[in-house]
XYZ file of C-alpha atoms in Angstrom:
687
model
C -72.605 -81.543 32.317
C -69.920 -83.722 30.043
C -66.113 -84.329 29.013
C -63.391 -87.049 28.563
C -62.774 -89.354 31.513
C -62.264 -87.423 34.693
C -59.774 -88.339 37.427
C -60.702 -87.051 40.870
C -58.145 -86.874 43.678
C -59.510 -87.058 47.214
C -57.394 -84.933 49.549
C -57.850 -86.704 52.877
C -56.939 -85.098 56.181
C -54.670 -86.980 58.553
C -57.694 -87.500 60.801
C -59.556 -89.093 57.915
C -56.755 -91.592 57.349
C -56.675 -92.475 61.034
C -60.442 -93.030 61.264
C -61.069 -94.743 57.924
C -62.548 -98.267 58.176
C -61.261 -101.079 55.942
C -62.081 -100.364 52.280
C -65.206 -101.838 50.737
C -65.036 -104.455 48.023
C -64.060 -102.904 44.676
C -66.926 -101.824 42.449
C -67.316 -103.347 38.975
C -65.315 -101.588 36.257
C -67.159 -99.202 33.972
C -67.209 -101.668 31.082
C -68.371 -104.704 33.085
C -71.722 -106.043 31.735
C -74.519 -105.830 34.288
C -78.208 -106.595 34.641
C -78.589 -103.405 36.647
C -78.152 -99.800 35.528
C -74.436 -99.066 35.648
C -71.923 -96.320 35.027
C -71.374 -97.234 31.374
C -75.108 -96.963 30.685
C -75.018 -93.255 31.526
C -73.091 -92.669 28.271
C -75.925 -94.176 26.200
C -78.999 -92.439 27.595
C -81.254 -90.696 25.079
C -83.887 -88.045 25.686
C -86.447 -86.069 23.674
C -86.955 -82.325 23.926
C -88.521 -79.330 22.151
C -91.607 -81.129 20.725
C -93.250 -79.043 18.003
C -96.564 -80.258 16.555
C -97.246 -79.433 12.910
C -100.186 -77.101 12.149
C -102.276 -80.024 10.834
C -101.487 -82.097 13.951
C -100.069 -84.986 11.907
C -96.333 -84.733 12.621
C -94.089 -83.784 15.502
C -90.614 -82.352 15.125
C -88.446 -82.816 18.186
C -84.821 -82.667 19.239
C -83.307 -86.014 20.177
C -80.219 -85.935 22.401
C -78.312 -89.228 22.357
C -75.246 -89.986 24.440
C -71.993 -90.829 22.654
C -69.206 -92.357 24.730
C -66.550 -91.405 22.160
C -67.188 -87.672 22.501
C -68.338 -87.853 26.156
C -71.384 -85.775 25.282
C -74.753 -85.827 23.570
C -75.316 -85.765 19.830
C -78.310 -83.604 19.030
C -80.527 -83.812 15.949
C -84.120 -83.038 14.972
C -86.354 -86.023 14.224
C -89.883 -86.155 12.773
C -92.580 -88.460 14.164
C -95.797 -89.453 12.410
C -98.593 -89.008 14.957
C -100.734 -91.863 13.616
C -98.134 -94.571 13.090
C -95.296 -93.432 15.354
C -92.857 -93.871 12.467
C -89.735 -91.721 12.919
C -87.498 -90.009 10.393
C -84.317 -88.081 11.137
C -84.020 -84.629 9.639
C -80.493 -85.576 8.606
C -78.813 -82.437 9.935
C -76.392 -83.198 12.797
C -76.512 -80.612 15.553
C -79.931 -79.296 14.527
C -82.224 -77.900 17.232
C -85.073 -75.437 17.916
C -87.547 -76.748 15.293
C -90.350 -74.348 14.319
C -93.081 -75.133 11.755
C -94.117 -72.548 9.201
C -97.787 -71.489 9.545
C -98.841 -73.668 6.587
C -96.688 -76.631 7.697
C -94.772 -76.821 4.426
C -91.434 -75.751 5.937
C -89.472 -76.214 9.113
C -87.103 -73.597 10.508
C -84.327 -74.681 12.838
C -80.826 -73.802 13.961
C -77.706 -75.760 13.099
C -73.988 -75.246 12.938
C -71.734 -76.079 9.999
C -68.322 -77.287 11.139
C -66.147 -74.414 12.306
C -68.942 -71.859 11.958
C -71.497 -70.107 14.162
C -75.012 -71.626 14.338
C -77.351 -70.270 11.672
C -81.056 -70.353 10.909
C -81.963 -72.996 8.334
C -85.213 -73.774 6.540
C -86.243 -77.258 5.350
C -88.756 -77.506 2.494
C -90.635 -80.682 3.470
C -91.913 -81.513 -0.012
C -88.432 -81.696 -1.517
C -86.382 -82.497 1.581
C -84.051 -79.602 0.731
C -82.502 -77.451 3.445
C -80.730 -74.122 3.160
C -79.132 -71.678 5.571
C -81.051 -68.411 5.313
C -78.677 -66.400 7.517
C -74.977 -65.677 7.776
C -74.929 -64.304 11.300
C -71.873 -63.242 13.302
C -73.428 -64.559 16.550
C -75.709 -67.443 17.510
C -79.464 -66.879 17.082
C -81.601 -67.784 20.075
C -85.404 -67.709 20.043
C -86.951 -67.881 16.547
C -90.555 -67.389 15.310
C -92.338 -67.398 11.933
C -94.452 -64.456 10.851
C -98.132 -65.369 10.270
C -97.765 -65.090 6.473
C -94.657 -67.306 6.464
C -92.544 -64.680 4.723
C -90.289 -63.666 7.628
C -88.637 -65.137 10.674
C -88.063 -63.100 13.798
C -85.225 -64.007 16.119
C -83.041 -62.699 18.916
C -79.260 -62.436 18.871
C -76.441 -61.028 20.974
C -74.850 -57.822 19.666
C -71.335 -57.147 21.042
C -70.562 -53.772 22.575
C -67.397 -51.798 23.226
C -67.396 -52.139 26.997
C -65.511 -49.969 29.483
C -62.112 -48.551 28.489
C -59.516 -47.049 30.838
C -56.402 -45.517 29.345
C -54.841 -45.926 25.908
C -52.421 -48.863 25.522
C -49.101 -48.152 23.881
C -48.196 -49.895 20.660
C -46.400 -53.216 20.999
C -43.079 -53.420 19.094
C -43.161 -55.805 16.169
C -42.200 -59.299 17.288
C -42.445 -58.476 21.011
C -44.063 -60.982 23.376
C -46.164 -59.051 25.874
C -48.616 -60.142 28.527
C -52.289 -60.249 27.653
C -53.963 -56.809 27.767
C -55.978 -55.687 30.776
C -59.572 -56.831 31.023
C -61.708 -53.897 32.144
C -65.170 -54.758 33.497
C -67.804 -52.070 33.882
C -71.170 -53.758 33.297
C -73.344 -54.778 36.256
C -73.906 -58.318 34.992
C -70.374 -59.297 34.149
C -70.460 -63.079 34.529
C -73.012 -65.871 34.413
C -72.955 -69.507 35.358
C -72.397 -71.663 32.303
C -71.097 -68.709 30.299
C -68.303 -67.396 32.514
C -67.170 -63.794 32.178
C -69.457 -62.058 29.724
C -68.536 -60.000 26.717
C -69.996 -56.503 26.792
C -73.103 -56.154 24.675
C -76.846 -56.792 24.591
C -79.340 -59.171 22.975
C -81.651 -57.596 20.388
C -84.498 -58.494 18.037
C -84.003 -59.154 14.321
C -86.045 -60.237 11.320
C -84.976 -62.015 8.153
C -86.768 -63.135 5.007
C -87.741 -66.818 5.129
C -86.132 -67.109 1.685
C -82.832 -65.781 3.009
C -81.093 -62.444 2.854
C -79.699 -59.803 5.146
C -81.062 -59.808 8.673
C -82.492 -56.490 9.912
C -81.854 -55.374 13.479
C -85.052 -53.972 14.977
C -84.142 -53.046 18.567
C -81.167 -51.086 19.840
C -79.716 -49.587 22.987
C -78.313 -50.753 26.313
C -81.106 -53.258 26.910
C -81.475 -57.024 26.657
C -84.459 -57.846 24.452
C -83.893 -61.570 24.243
C -86.409 -63.203 26.593
C -88.722 -64.406 23.792
C -90.118 -63.304 20.451
C -93.567 -63.771 18.877
C -95.645 -62.043 16.181
C -98.887 -60.126 16.201
C -101.702 -61.829 14.309
C -101.468 -59.368 11.403
C -97.692 -59.774 11.122
C -97.057 -56.050 11.484
C -95.400 -56.248 14.877
C -93.285 -58.546 16.988
C -94.111 -59.094 20.649
C -91.263 -59.106 23.130
C -90.657 -58.975 26.873
C -87.832 -56.700 27.927
C -86.685 -54.550 30.823
C -86.344 -50.928 29.736
C -86.836 -49.370 33.151
C -84.741 -46.749 34.894
C -82.089 -49.212 36.086
C -82.692 -52.512 34.263
C -79.414 -54.162 35.220
C -79.959 -53.673 38.954
C -83.696 -54.366 38.754
C -83.399 -57.485 36.669
C -86.651 -59.157 37.707
C -88.780 -56.391 36.238
C -89.842 -56.660 32.586
C -92.690 -55.425 30.409
C -94.409 -56.392 27.174
C -93.592 -54.276 24.106
C -94.528 -54.383 20.457
C -91.823 -53.819 17.846
C -92.849 -52.491 14.445
C -91.625 -55.069 11.915
C -90.670 -52.334 9.418
C -89.417 -49.389 11.452
C -88.489 -51.038 14.756
C -90.617 -48.514 16.659
C -91.373 -49.675 20.203
C -94.662 -49.438 22.071
C -94.889 -50.400 25.739
C -98.022 -52.378 26.695
C -97.526 -53.224 30.393
C -96.157 -51.088 33.210
C -96.494 -52.921 36.516
C -93.576 -53.556 38.856
C -92.712 -57.185 38.247
C -92.011 -59.557 35.379
C -94.365 -59.689 32.391
C -93.184 -62.383 30.010
C -93.968 -64.774 27.140
C -96.468 -62.638 25.177
C -98.447 -64.449 22.483
C -101.256 -63.072 20.314
C -104.613 -64.790 19.857
C -105.348 -66.144 16.359
C -107.764 -63.291 15.642
C -105.396 -60.681 17.082
C -107.937 -59.362 19.590
C -106.032 -60.431 22.729
C -102.479 -60.974 23.954
C -101.793 -63.615 26.594
C -98.798 -63.337 28.905
C -97.555 -64.475 32.318
C -96.165 -62.499 35.245
C -96.850 -61.148 38.716
C -96.845 -58.012 40.841
C -93.491 -58.092 42.603
C -93.903 -58.159 46.399
C -90.210 -58.896 47.053
C -91.020 -62.396 48.289
C -88.523 -65.202 47.897
C -90.999 -67.051 45.662
C -93.902 -65.737 43.587
C -96.170 -67.554 41.128
C -96.302 -66.439 37.516
C -99.978 -66.099 36.625
C -101.723 -66.029 33.253
C -103.375 -62.812 32.046
C -104.809 -61.461 28.807
C -105.015 -57.888 27.533
C -106.129 -55.974 24.479
C -103.537 -55.344 21.738
C -102.974 -51.809 23.033
C -102.282 -53.015 26.598
C -105.674 -52.051 28.011
C -108.213 -54.339 29.655
C -105.790 -56.602 31.527
C -107.596 -59.610 33.037
C -106.058 -62.228 35.347
C -107.219 -65.738 34.406
C -105.484 -68.059 36.871
C -106.189 -66.325 40.177
C -107.692 -69.584 41.464
C -104.708 -71.753 40.492
C -102.042 -71.505 43.189
C -99.292 -72.728 40.908
C -96.621 -71.135 38.724
C -97.715 -71.236 35.057
C -95.664 -70.718 31.918
C -95.313 -71.269 28.167
C -98.773 -69.953 27.165
C -100.106 -71.178 23.789
C -103.465 -70.265 22.235
C -106.028 -72.800 21.080
C -106.815 -72.604 17.393
C -110.292 -71.161 18.002
C -108.944 -68.445 20.315
C -111.267 -69.489 23.133
C -108.602 -70.851 25.486
C -104.922 -70.752 26.343
C -102.793 -73.747 27.227
C -100.165 -73.403 29.960
C -97.631 -75.642 31.654
C -97.385 -75.947 35.435
C -95.979 -78.261 38.113
C -98.270 -79.721 40.770
C -96.775 -81.673 43.705
C -93.663 -82.449 41.683
C -95.552 -83.555 38.533
C -95.504 -81.400 35.385
C -98.910 -80.890 33.782
C -100.666 -79.006 30.975
C -103.846 -77.031 31.623
C -106.393 -75.482 29.292
C -107.566 -72.093 30.569
C -110.687 -70.569 29.049
C -111.240 -66.817 28.890
C -113.572 -66.947 31.891
C -110.753 -68.397 34.008
C -111.844 -72.043 34.028
C -108.776 -74.261 34.412
C -108.855 -77.862 33.158
C -105.864 -80.185 33.344
C -105.489 -81.938 29.986
C -102.164 -83.796 30.354
C -99.912 -84.980 33.153
C -96.551 -86.687 33.559
C -94.373 -84.435 31.422
C -90.618 -84.936 31.756
C -87.431 -83.960 29.962
C -84.619 -82.128 31.656
C -81.663 -82.968 33.833
C -80.832 -86.668 33.688
C -78.791 -86.801 36.885
C -81.554 -85.851 39.331
C -85.372 -86.152 39.356
C -86.301 -82.494 38.879
C -89.792 -81.651 37.641
C -89.672 -80.635 33.955
C -91.182 -81.123 30.506
C -92.034 -79.412 27.199
C -95.111 -79.273 24.991
C -96.799 -77.644 21.998
C -100.371 -77.646 20.713
C -101.734 -77.560 17.157
C -104.588 -75.282 16.022
C -106.840 -78.347 16.116
C -105.992 -79.125 19.733
C -103.501 -81.972 19.276
C -100.893 -81.820 22.046
C -97.311 -82.986 21.637
C -95.328 -83.369 24.845
C -92.249 -84.923 26.359
C -93.265 -87.540 28.915
C -91.355 -89.740 31.288
C -91.314 -91.343 34.709
C -88.911 -92.722 37.267
C -88.035 -95.611 34.937
C -87.669 -93.677 31.664
C -86.240 -90.298 30.611
C -88.252 -88.043 28.310
C -90.003 -89.504 25.254
C -92.470 -88.007 22.766
C -96.188 -88.437 23.382
C -99.350 -87.061 21.820
C -102.875 -86.370 23.049
C -106.019 -85.066 21.440
C -108.362 -82.834 23.383
C -109.814 -84.816 26.276
C -107.582 -87.833 25.676
C -104.712 -89.373 27.590
C -101.130 -88.966 26.415
C -100.062 -91.722 24.015
C -96.338 -92.425 23.905
C -94.875 -92.451 20.386
C -91.207 -93.114 21.123
C -89.264 -95.395 23.449
C -85.763 -94.038 23.024
C -84.121 -96.123 25.761
C -85.873 -99.426 25.090
C -82.762 -101.279 23.943
C -80.593 -99.789 26.681
C -82.959 -100.907 29.426
C -83.831 -104.283 27.887
C -83.123 -106.995 30.446
C -82.000 -104.553 33.116
C -83.487 -104.320 36.603
C -83.868 -100.766 37.828
C -84.368 -99.423 41.311
C -88.083 -99.130 42.044
C -89.392 -95.670 42.991
C -92.449 -95.329 45.211
C -94.062 -92.501 47.202
C -93.120 -92.199 50.866
C -95.800 -90.458 52.981
C -94.218 -88.075 55.502
C -95.555 -85.787 58.215
C -93.007 -83.239 59.401
C -92.203 -82.990 63.092
C -92.353 -79.205 62.603
C -96.030 -78.334 62.719
C -97.346 -81.566 61.222
C -96.796 -80.315 57.657
C -97.366 -83.017 54.985
C -94.199 -83.560 52.935
C -94.053 -85.403 49.607
C -91.152 -87.845 49.420
C -90.076 -90.802 47.308
C -88.014 -93.899 48.086
C -85.755 -95.691 45.603
C -84.969 -99.297 46.505
C -82.119 -101.471 45.138
C -82.953 -103.635 42.103
C -82.669 -106.809 44.212
C -84.563 -105.290 47.136
C -85.558 -107.713 49.910
C -87.906 -106.101 52.473
C -86.634 -108.501 55.126
C -83.121 -107.018 54.919
C -81.723 -103.792 56.331
C -80.125 -101.388 53.828
C -77.948 -98.302 54.194
C -79.780 -95.103 53.275
C -78.816 -92.003 51.279
C -80.830 -88.832 51.842
C -80.499 -86.882 48.550
C -81.623 -83.227 48.742
C -82.715 -81.001 45.857
C -81.352 -77.529 45.163
C -83.086 -74.282 44.407
C -84.350 -74.012 47.054
C -87.301 -72.921 44.906
C -87.538 -76.095 42.810
C -89.123 -79.518 43.119
C -88.345 -83.175 42.668
C -90.897 -85.642 41.337
C -91.338 -89.235 40.171
C -88.861 -88.695 37.325
C -85.708 -90.343 36.008
C -82.470 -89.899 38.002
C -79.174 -91.451 36.941
C -77.622 -90.612 40.313
C -80.372 -92.298 42.303
C -80.329 -95.387 40.072
C -76.564 -95.722 40.493
C -76.871 -95.318 44.276
C -79.601 -97.970 44.344
C -77.557 -100.350 42.166
C -74.741 -100.003 44.723
C -77.046 -101.360 47.416
C -78.444 -98.188 48.976
C -82.009 -97.134 49.631
C -82.359 -93.530 48.433
C -84.928 -91.053 49.714
C -85.641 -87.632 48.228
C -88.309 -85.115 49.117
C -89.858 -81.686 48.624
C -89.420 -79.968 52.001
C -90.997 -76.588 52.761
C -89.713 -74.006 50.316
C -90.156 -76.363 47.382
C -92.231 -75.170 44.447
C -95.368 -76.845 42.999
C -97.261 -76.668 46.311
C -98.345 -73.038 46.174
C -96.907 -69.720 47.268
C -97.561 -70.212 50.989
C -95.674 -73.517 51.091
C -92.728 -72.086 49.154
C -92.561 -68.941 51.272
C -92.420 -70.851 54.542
C -88.672 -70.258 54.168
C -89.001 -66.561 53.261
C -86.146 -64.653 54.920
C -85.373 -67.716 57.059
C -83.897 -70.427 54.798
C -82.722 -73.083 55.726
C -85.331 -72.631 58.495
C -87.250 -75.819 59.263
C -86.189 -77.733 56.176
C -83.982 -79.615 58.622
C -87.023 -80.873 60.541
C -88.813 -81.862 57.328
C -85.824 -83.832 56.068
C -85.212 -85.584 59.387
C -88.861 -86.606 59.327
C -88.299 -88.066 55.858
C -85.400 -90.142 57.188
C -87.487 -91.244 60.188
C -90.332 -92.324 57.889
C -87.928 -94.364 55.768
C -86.533 -96.085 58.882
C -90.048 -96.763 60.150
C -90.683 -98.772 56.980
C -88.426 -101.462 58.411
C -85.867 -101.882 55.622
C -83.384 -99.145 56.512
C -80.467 -99.595 58.908
C -80.668 -96.598 61.280
C -76.945 -96.967 61.931
C -76.022 -96.608 58.242
C -77.349 -93.198 57.185
C -75.689 -90.926 54.622
C -76.591 -87.520 53.182
C -75.781 -85.517 50.060
C -77.289 -82.797 47.890
C -76.355 -80.051 45.466
C -76.630 -76.255 45.585
C -79.437 -75.592 48.094
C -79.182 -79.309 48.831
C -75.474 -78.800 49.467
C -76.274 -75.994 51.888
C -78.765 -78.237 53.695
C -76.243 -81.095 53.810
C -73.746 -78.837 55.569
C -76.518 -77.506 57.827
C -77.606 -81.037 58.757
C -74.143 -82.267 59.818
C -73.838 -79.103 61.903
C -76.992 -80.033 63.818
C -76.838 -83.838 64.140
C -74.318 -86.685 64.246
C -76.780 -89.347 63.071
C -75.233 -89.604 59.582
C -72.122 -91.717 59.083
C -70.806 -89.522 56.248
C -71.865 -86.651 54.003
C -70.981 -85.052 50.670
C -71.989 -81.416 50.245
C -72.070 -80.511 46.546
C -71.688 -76.938 45.199
C -72.908 -75.542 48.539
C -73.604 -72.149 50.030
C -71.514 -72.031 53.198
C -71.295 -68.343 54.131
C -74.231 -66.184 53.059
C -72.248 -62.951 53.322
C -69.680 -64.080 50.779
C -72.261 -65.942 48.666
C -74.576 -63.003 47.957
C -71.620 -60.856 46.842
C -69.851 -63.446 44.665
C -72.781 -65.204 42.982
C -73.664 -64.257 39.394
C -77.093 -63.189 40.664
C -75.713 -60.744 43.198
C -78.125 -57.922 42.302
C -81.178 -59.914 43.434
C -80.251 -62.668 45.902
C -79.885 -60.466 48.993
C -82.863 -58.327 47.938
C -85.316 -61.216 47.768
C -83.887 -63.809 50.163
C -82.795 -61.557 53.015
C -84.397 -58.132 52.645
C -81.202 -56.520 53.908
C -77.625 -56.343 52.709
C -74.870 -58.207 54.590
C -73.517 -54.974 56.059
C -76.990 -54.125 57.327
C -77.644 -57.422 59.130
C -74.378 -59.359 59.602
C -75.787 -61.393 62.494
C -78.810 -62.488 60.450
C -76.599 -63.653 57.614
C -74.358 -65.534 60.042
C -77.261 -67.317 61.774
C -78.385 -68.757 58.428
C -74.887 -69.806 57.280
C -73.744 -73.441 57.663
C -70.314 -72.057 58.540
C -71.804 -70.898 61.859
C -72.360 -74.561 62.782
C -69.019 -75.967 61.650
C -67.800 -76.094 65.257
C -70.361 -78.841 65.877
C -69.451 -81.037 62.911
C -68.092 -84.509 63.607
C -69.477 -86.243 60.515
C -66.882 -87.073 57.819
C -67.890 -84.600 55.109
C -66.493 -84.316 51.583
C -67.010 -81.148 49.534
C -67.606 -81.094 45.747
C -67.716 -78.105 43.392
C -67.263 -77.272 39.704
C -64.195 -75.181 38.969
C -66.271 -72.847 36.739
C -69.208 -72.496 39.139
C -70.417 -68.881 39.127
C -73.627 -69.488 41.101
C -72.119 -70.908 44.314
C -68.467 -70.189 43.549
C -65.618 -72.564 44.536
C -64.691 -70.142 47.317
C -67.816 -71.294 49.185
C -66.787 -74.953 49.049
C -63.186 -74.122 49.890
C -64.199 -72.158 53.001
C -65.960 -75.227 54.322
C -63.138 -77.585 53.380
C -60.632 -75.330 55.157
C -62.810 -75.089 58.273
C -63.207 -78.882 58.415
C -59.480 -79.368 57.956
C -58.710 -76.910 60.756
C -61.025 -78.901 63.028
C -59.526 -82.261 61.906
C -62.898 -83.474 60.668
C -62.398 -86.142 57.967
C -62.902 -84.351 54.656
C -61.996 -84.254 50.979
C -62.211 -81.529 48.338
C -63.504 -82.756 44.977
C -63.019 -80.208 42.177
C -64.694 -80.881 38.828
C -62.645 -79.326 35.984
C -64.437 -76.965 33.569
C -67.804 -77.630 35.225
C -70.302 -74.866 35.953
C -72.968 -74.882 38.650
C -75.772 -75.919 36.319
C -73.420 -78.166 34.353
C -71.752 -80.074 37.182
C -72.839 -83.410 35.697
C -73.550 -82.503 32.072
C -70.837 -84.734 30.663
C -71.298 -88.497 31.291
C -67.719 -89.084 32.426
C -68.085 -86.414 35.077
C -71.457 -87.683 36.244
C -70.167 -91.229 36.751
C -66.894 -90.034 38.311
C -68.762 -87.795 40.761
C -71.197 -90.577 41.617
C -68.327 -93.049 42.122
C -66.477 -90.577 44.357
C -69.581 -90.071 46.512
C -70.147 -93.817 46.850
C -66.477 -94.374 47.649
C -66.644 -91.725 50.377
C -69.762 -93.309 51.871
C -68.283 -96.805 51.636
C -65.362 -95.676 53.788
C -67.764 -95.133 56.666
C -70.379 -97.781 55.910
C -70.735 -100.250 58.812
C -69.616 -103.792 57.965
């Protein structure tokens, strides 16, 4: 989410000016040294990702992302870690990512971009330290995988298409200055958050010699074949997941497993059920293929489950029927007797080993590595043929680092990427907050972040910070936003209300066709539990959240006046307009409502925060990225306009060039957004 220093103008209504209390004391400048985590520190955070264990289990290649204040972004590069000593060595290729070991461990494939050029696939020969680009591709490669014999690399890449044409433009006279030509859109999926308006075309599967040469395109047609790519054990086929149904663009959730002949490109379909089948990977002996997916029941949330099948698609067996959690990233053990998977349990990311009889054993816990602004559950891993696990681990006090574990052993941290940054600093402490919802007595997991100088005898203002999704989860993970709020003197509480993932399908689907439903009751119970602890001022409550959390923020101030101020970030305000302007418009109404807006206008209205705007008295600012294609700016602007019409104190905060998923990607934007939120709250903070 990142770019050069951002100036945000708060457009205050006349009512806001009239009701604004005296301003709070000025905050320290960005460059002011501090013993607490401050805005300038956001620019220096580092995090590990994409851990890839070598076949012999002795080294880990990973991508290190390190903040750079001069470019207002991360610098990315692959590093190597010795598993025994923890000694690190940079690959020496700026911008390198997606490391993949060759089957014999002698080479490392990765992607990198030479200045002014498209990213290419490179290979590093470890014995000599020599790297070479083995492709000269017109587009960026995505997923890459070595063939079992190490002679080829399969990958996926976008192939541009012609798109829809209407009419024949006349020739422009030489030297004439005409307007830009018309942009004709005909494809169903025509824009995506983070990418904007899409070029016509499709992603297909390719193969290239590991020694370099011309890449061969293996799949064709009006289909996207870019979900993942793997090889059969004999190297004769590639395994892919793709949607080649009757109407793949309008039935985007459905996908099946196919094999692609590595020579001819001939396709063979292995699965046929209605629902997503994804992430196929062949066993070492080639006798089984593992994959994840589910039978689509049109529920708002459905767990991916692990299955195996024979190489011809027969004999499908479900292995994780007894694990009520969403599993992903399947990886075979070296002996072919088990499959490792990643899953999230009560907000904590874990790794499980699943044997072929369906026995599930958790072998690692505490994975982390993802968004730095908020404490979302996340993490990556890989496993060697000998059972050595490499993973990204972290907690509420540290972003993702590299750790290793042998079978049956605890994770051992090998890196401490933020040690110098955090040296001598006092962070906000994060602890669990037990909550029982007033709606049906449902247990709710929550966490409380206290200021670095926390004194339990004092009373502190509180910020309720709400996660998005809604099918997502928070956990005891790093959050720059929460640390900055705590450093400013606030207690922060966050929670996983009903609808959150990592608690099973029933818990998640408590909001099926009813969201925001009783999330309100869960979240008010969280606030009540925090107040009951004795250190929160019940007359100094504030609320904010993004995406689904933005929707719930707007819903909350429409139902209660107990909060002094609110900031709704990238919200859904009007479900009728949202489901027809979001980039996921082909599926949102289908799964979250069951009917289209024109079929049930009253149902859509009842679940829209805009229906409650007549009740709002709470000063509420609205924030949105100008390039948000998930909850478009029109949603935020509807709410801002409605609040202005009602003379409710408000402000519209637009984040230039920011998408929905990238609202806080760039450090300057993250700290500017955080400062704007704190400034808005400080206006209404009791003195």
